mmCIF file of C-alpha atoms in Angstrom:
data_model
loop_
_atom_site.group_PDB
_atom_site.id
_atom_site.type_symbol
_atom_site.label_atom_id
_atom_site.label_comp_id
_atom_site.label_asym_id
_atom_site.label_seq_id
_atom_site.Cartn_x
_atom_site.Cartn_y
_atom_site.Cartn_z
ATOM 1 C CA UNK O 1 18.731 95.405 64.124
ATOM 2 C CA UNK O 2 18.554 91.820 65.325
ATOM 3 C CA UNK O 3 21.124 89.712 63.413
ATOM 4 C CA UNK O 4 18.847 86.668 63.657
ATOM 5 C CA UNK O 5 16.167 88.387 61.596
ATOM 6 C CA UNK O 6 18.400 88.810 58.565
ATOM 7 C CA UNK O 7 19.954 85.357 58.638
ATOM 8 C CA UNK O 8 19.801 84.010 55.159
ATOM 9 C CA UNK O 9 20.436 80.380 54.312
ATOM 10 C CA UNK O 10 23.705 79.883 52.438
ATOM 11 C CA UNK O 11 24.574 77.154 50.004
ATOM 12 C CA UNK O 12 25.471 74.019 51.931
ATOM 13 C CA UNK O 13 27.561 72.663 49.032
ATOM 14 C CA UNK O 14 29.085 75.655 47.225
ATOM 15 C CA UNK O 15 31.678 73.606 45.304
ATOM 16 C CA UNK O 16 29.047 71.205 44.011
ATOM 17 C CA UNK O 17 26.809 74.156 43.086
ATOM 18 C CA UNK O 18 29.735 75.763 41.261
ATOM 19 C CA UNK O 19 30.439 72.673 39.152
ATOM 20 C CA UNK O 20 26.721 72.094 38.606
ATOM 21 C CA UNK O 21 26.522 75.517 36.957
ATOM 22 C CA UNK O 22 30.023 75.479 35.410
ATOM 23 C CA UNK O 23 29.523 72.767 32.783
ATOM 24 C CA UNK O 24 26.091 74.068 31.798
ATOM 25 C CA UNK O 25 27.497 77.565 31.385
ATOM 26 C CA UNK O 26 30.626 76.322 29.644
ATOM 27 C CA UNK O 27 28.659 74.394 27.008
ATOM 28 C CA UNK O 28 26.298 77.305 26.345
ATOM 29 C CA UNK O 29 29.066 79.926 26.371
ATOM 30 C CA UNK O 30 31.338 77.922 24.105
ATOM 31 C CA UNK O 31 28.524 77.314 21.626
ATOM 32 C CA UNK O 32 27.501 80.977 21.550
ATOM 33 C CA UNK O 33 31.026 82.448 21.484
ATOM 34 C CA UNK O 34 32.458 79.892 19.073
ATOM 35 C CA UNK O 35 30.475 81.463 16.254
ATOM 36 C CA UNK O 36 32.579 84.601 16.718
ATOM 37 C CA UNK O 37 36.001 82.961 16.861
ATOM 38 C CA UNK O 38 35.886 79.506 15.253
ATOM 39 C CA UNK O 39 34.857 78.697 11.713
ATOM 40 C CA UNK O 40 35.355 74.910 11.958
ATOM 41 C CA UNK O 41 31.987 73.258 12.665
ATOM 42 C CA UNK O 42 33.586 69.963 13.737
ATOM 43 C CA UNK O 43 35.481 71.669 16.575
ATOM 44 C CA UNK O 44 32.334 73.484 17.671
ATOM 45 C CA UNK O 45 30.335 70.242 17.609
ATOM 46 C CA UNK O 46 32.917 68.120 19.451
ATOM 47 C CA UNK O 47 33.750 70.645 22.184
ATOM 48 C CA UNK O 48 30.125 71.663 22.798
ATOM 49 C CA UNK O 49 28.940 68.035 22.869
ATOM 50 C CA UNK O 50 31.805 67.096 25.188
ATOM 51 C CA UNK O 51 30.953 69.927 27.601
ATOM 52 C CA UNK O 52 27.266 68.960 27.496
ATOM 53 C CA UNK O 53 28.190 65.319 28.160
ATOM 54 C CA UNK O 54 30.334 66.384 31.131
ATOM 55 C CA UNK O 55 27.393 68.414 32.415
ATOM 56 C CA UNK O 56 25.074 65.420 31.974
ATOM 57 C CA UNK O 57 27.424 63.153 33.918
ATOM 58 C CA UNK O 58 28.091 65.665 36.722
ATOM 59 C CA UNK O 59 24.381 66.390 37.188
ATOM 60 C CA UNK O 60 23.296 62.751 36.989
ATOM 61 C CA UNK O 61 25.982 61.243 39.197
ATOM 62 C CA UNK O 62 27.260 64.007 41.482
ATOM 63 C CA UNK O 63 25.217 67.176 41.903
ATOM 64 C CA UNK O 64 21.847 65.420 41.801
ATOM 65 C CA UNK O 65 22.895 63.169 44.628
ATOM 66 C CA UNK O 66 24.476 65.936 46.727
ATOM 67 C CA UNK O 67 22.138 68.884 46.070
ATOM 68 C CA UNK O 68 18.738 67.157 46.029
ATOM 69 C CA UNK O 69 19.473 63.646 47.319
ATOM 70 C CA UNK O 70 18.324 61.934 44.128
ATOM 71 C CA UNK O 71 19.958 59.624 41.611
ATOM 72 C CA UNK O 72 18.551 57.826 38.593
ATOM 73 C CA UNK O 73 19.658 55.485 35.863
ATOM 74 C CA UNK O 74 18.120 53.431 33.125
ATOM 75 C CA UNK O 75 19.053 49.852 32.351
ATOM 76 C CA UNK O 76 17.954 47.082 30.047
ATOM 77 C CA UNK O 77 16.671 43.961 31.814
ATOM 78 C CA UNK O 78 16.886 40.335 30.655
ATOM 79 C CA UNK O 79 13.741 40.784 28.546
ATOM 80 C CA UNK O 80 15.384 43.686 26.659
ATOM 81 C CA UNK O 81 13.018 46.152 28.314
ATOM 82 C CA UNK O 82 14.092 49.588 29.491
ATOM 83 C CA UNK O 83 13.809 49.866 33.280
ATOM 84 C CA UNK O 84 14.164 53.098 35.230
ATOM 85 C CA UNK O 85 15.920 52.854 38.597
ATOM 86 C CA UNK O 86 15.704 55.549 41.255
ATOM 87 C CA UNK O 87 17.562 56.225 44.485
ATOM 88 C CA UNK O 88 16.753 58.818 47.078
ATOM 89 C CA UNK O 89 17.912 59.635 50.556
ATOM 90 C CA UNK O 90 15.804 58.610 53.530
ATOM 91 C CA UNK O 91 13.007 60.943 54.624
ATOM 92 C CA UNK O 92 14.999 62.586 57.418
ATOM 93 C CA UNK O 93 17.931 63.361 55.114
ATOM 94 C CA UNK O 94 15.627 64.685 52.381
ATOM 95 C CA UNK O 95 13.953 66.980 54.914
ATOM 96 C CA UNK O 96 17.374 68.436 55.824
ATOM 97 C CA UNK O 97 18.367 69.208 52.226
ATOM 98 C CA UNK O 98 19.436 72.811 51.726
ATOM 99 C CA UNK O 99 16.675 74.799 50.027
ATOM 100 C CA UNK O 100 19.094 77.071 48.162
ATOM 101 C CA UNK O 101 21.016 74.076 46.799
ATOM 102 C CA UNK O 102 17.763 72.468 45.699
ATOM 103 C CA UNK O 103 16.501 75.701 44.130
ATOM 104 C CA UNK O 104 19.737 76.144 42.165
ATOM 105 C CA UNK O 105 19.654 72.531 41.006
ATOM 106 C CA UNK O 106 16.095 72.592 39.654
ATOM 107 C CA UNK O 107 16.170 76.076 38.139
ATOM 108 C CA UNK O 108 19.437 75.540 36.288
ATOM 109 C CA UNK O 109 18.241 72.133 35.099
ATOM 110 C CA UNK O 110 15.153 73.685 33.474
ATOM 111 C CA UNK O 111 16.750 76.949 32.338
ATOM 112 C CA UNK O 112 19.478 75.096 30.464
ATOM 113 C CA UNK O 113 16.872 73.227 28.414
ATOM 114 C CA UNK O 114 15.071 76.513 27.729
ATOM 115 C CA UNK O 115 18.346 78.123 26.597
ATOM 116 C CA UNK O 116 19.102 75.240 24.203
ATOM 117 C CA UNK O 117 15.541 75.451 22.854
ATOM 118 C CA UNK O 118 15.884 79.193 22.207
ATOM 119 C CA UNK O 119 19.224 78.613 20.472
ATOM 120 C CA UNK O 120 17.534 75.898 18.410
ATOM 121 C CA UNK O 121 14.838 78.333 17.310
ATOM 122 C CA UNK O 122 17.500 80.842 16.276
ATOM 123 C CA UNK O 123 19.278 78.143 14.258
ATOM 124 C CA UNK O 124 16.013 77.262 12.548
ATOM 125 C CA UNK O 125 15.349 80.900 11.690
ATOM 126 C CA UNK O 126 18.895 81.282 10.304
ATOM 127 C CA UNK O 127 18.608 77.982 8.360
ATOM 128 C CA UNK O 128 21.629 76.451 10.130
ATOM 129 C CA UNK O 129 20.712 72.763 10.035
ATOM 130 C CA UNK O 130 24.206 71.635 11.065
ATOM 131 C CA UNK O 131 24.031 73.703 14.263
ATOM 132 C CA UNK O 132 20.640 72.132 15.005
ATOM 133 C CA UNK O 133 22.513 68.844 15.310
ATOM 134 C CA UNK O 134 24.732 70.258 18.071
ATOM 135 C CA UNK O 135 21.738 71.752 19.824
ATOM 136 C CA UNK O 136 19.825 68.490 19.441
ATOM 137 C CA UNK O 137 22.582 66.570 21.229
ATOM 138 C CA UNK O 138 22.788 69.129 24.047
ATOM 139 C CA UNK O 139 19.020 69.437 24.405
ATOM 140 C CA UNK O 140 18.633 65.640 24.483
ATOM 141 C CA UNK O 141 21.158 65.334 27.312
ATOM 142 C CA UNK O 142 19.499 68.169 29.196
ATOM 143 C CA UNK O 143 16.001 66.725 28.784
ATOM 144 C CA UNK O 144 17.228 63.255 29.794
ATOM 145 C CA UNK O 145 18.321 64.689 33.147
ATOM 146 C CA UNK O 146 15.046 66.590 33.532
ATOM 147 C CA UNK O 147 12.995 63.458 32.860
ATOM 148 C CA UNK O 148 15.207 61.275 35.056
ATOM 149 C CA UNK O 149 15.214 63.609 38.049
ATOM 150 C CA UNK O 150 11.524 64.487 37.722
ATOM 151 C CA UNK O 151 10.604 60.789 37.715
ATOM 152 C CA UNK O 152 13.000 60.220 40.587
ATOM 153 C CA UNK O 153 11.427 63.032 42.618
ATOM 154 C CA UNK O 154 7.932 61.610 41.973
ATOM 155 C CA UNK O 155 9.145 58.150 43.021
ATOM 156 C CA UNK O 156 10.662 59.624 46.198
ATOM 157 C CA UNK O 157 7.342 61.325 47.037
ATOM 158 C CA UNK O 158 5.526 58.008 46.560
ATOM 159 C CA UNK O 159 8.020 56.320 48.886
ATOM 160 C CA UNK O 160 7.505 59.035 51.507
ATOM 161 C CA UNK O 161 3.713 58.669 51.261
ATOM 162 C CA UNK O 162 3.941 54.877 51.507
ATOM 163 C CA UNK O 163 6.237 55.190 54.530
ATOM 164 C CA UNK O 164 3.848 57.634 56.194
ATOM 165 C CA UNK O 165 0.838 55.402 55.529
ATOM 166 C CA UNK O 166 2.718 52.365 56.824
ATOM 167 C CA UNK O 167 3.798 54.262 59.953
ATOM 168 C CA UNK O 168 0.255 55.487 60.632
ATOM 169 C CA UNK O 169 -1.183 52.015 60.030
ATOM 170 C CA UNK O 170 1.307 50.409 62.415
ATOM 171 C CA UNK O 171 0.612 53.075 65.083
ATOM 172 C CA UNK O 172 -3.142 52.565 64.769
ATOM 173 C CA UNK O 173 -2.692 48.803 64.875
ATOM 174 C CA UNK O 174 -0.482 48.935 67.967
ATOM 175 C CA UNK O 175 -2.914 51.349 69.664
ATOM 176 C CA UNK O 176 -5.830 49.021 68.961
ATOM 177 C CA UNK O 177 -3.849 46.004 70.166
ATOM 178 C CA UNK O 178 -2.831 47.780 73.359
ATOM 179 C CA UNK O 179 -6.438 48.910 73.934
ATOM 180 C CA UNK O 180 -7.715 45.346 73.631
ATOM 181 C CA UNK O 181 -4.912 43.902 75.726
ATOM 182 C CA UNK O 182 -5.859 46.220 78.604
ATOM 183 C CA UNK O 183 -9.496 45.087 78.486
#
């Protein structure tokens, strides 16, 4: 068997992938398992919210930049308006991003929100309004990253299209100029 046929792409950033998944898993696992071992709601709320906040920060500022080449933030301008800011790598760097890293990033981003939603439904069914508060905090942080990175990805695609159009226009223009300069 030819070894080149079974070459499978590995994770380019395994440590970043590990921490990307770690905080998501830690928040979900602590929330789920705490019901078995801890009866103090305040501890459950604080630790789960802290783990979810760590996940939010790691995804927004570290793994998003390394795994998919995107970064976003929101700021308030001088007119007290909310303004979204996006950063992305250049087109060549984005084209070289590892597909496995990218796949892991996007799937875990969405699956975490789905998991918190399912846990929220269970809390509703069990009439646990206080636990809905914990889930609400975690789901809000998760959705904020989804919205931020989705908008950032759309902005990056627009930049790539604008760059391509500009490149084509300049090539056509230089071809026309060179054609007329020969004549």
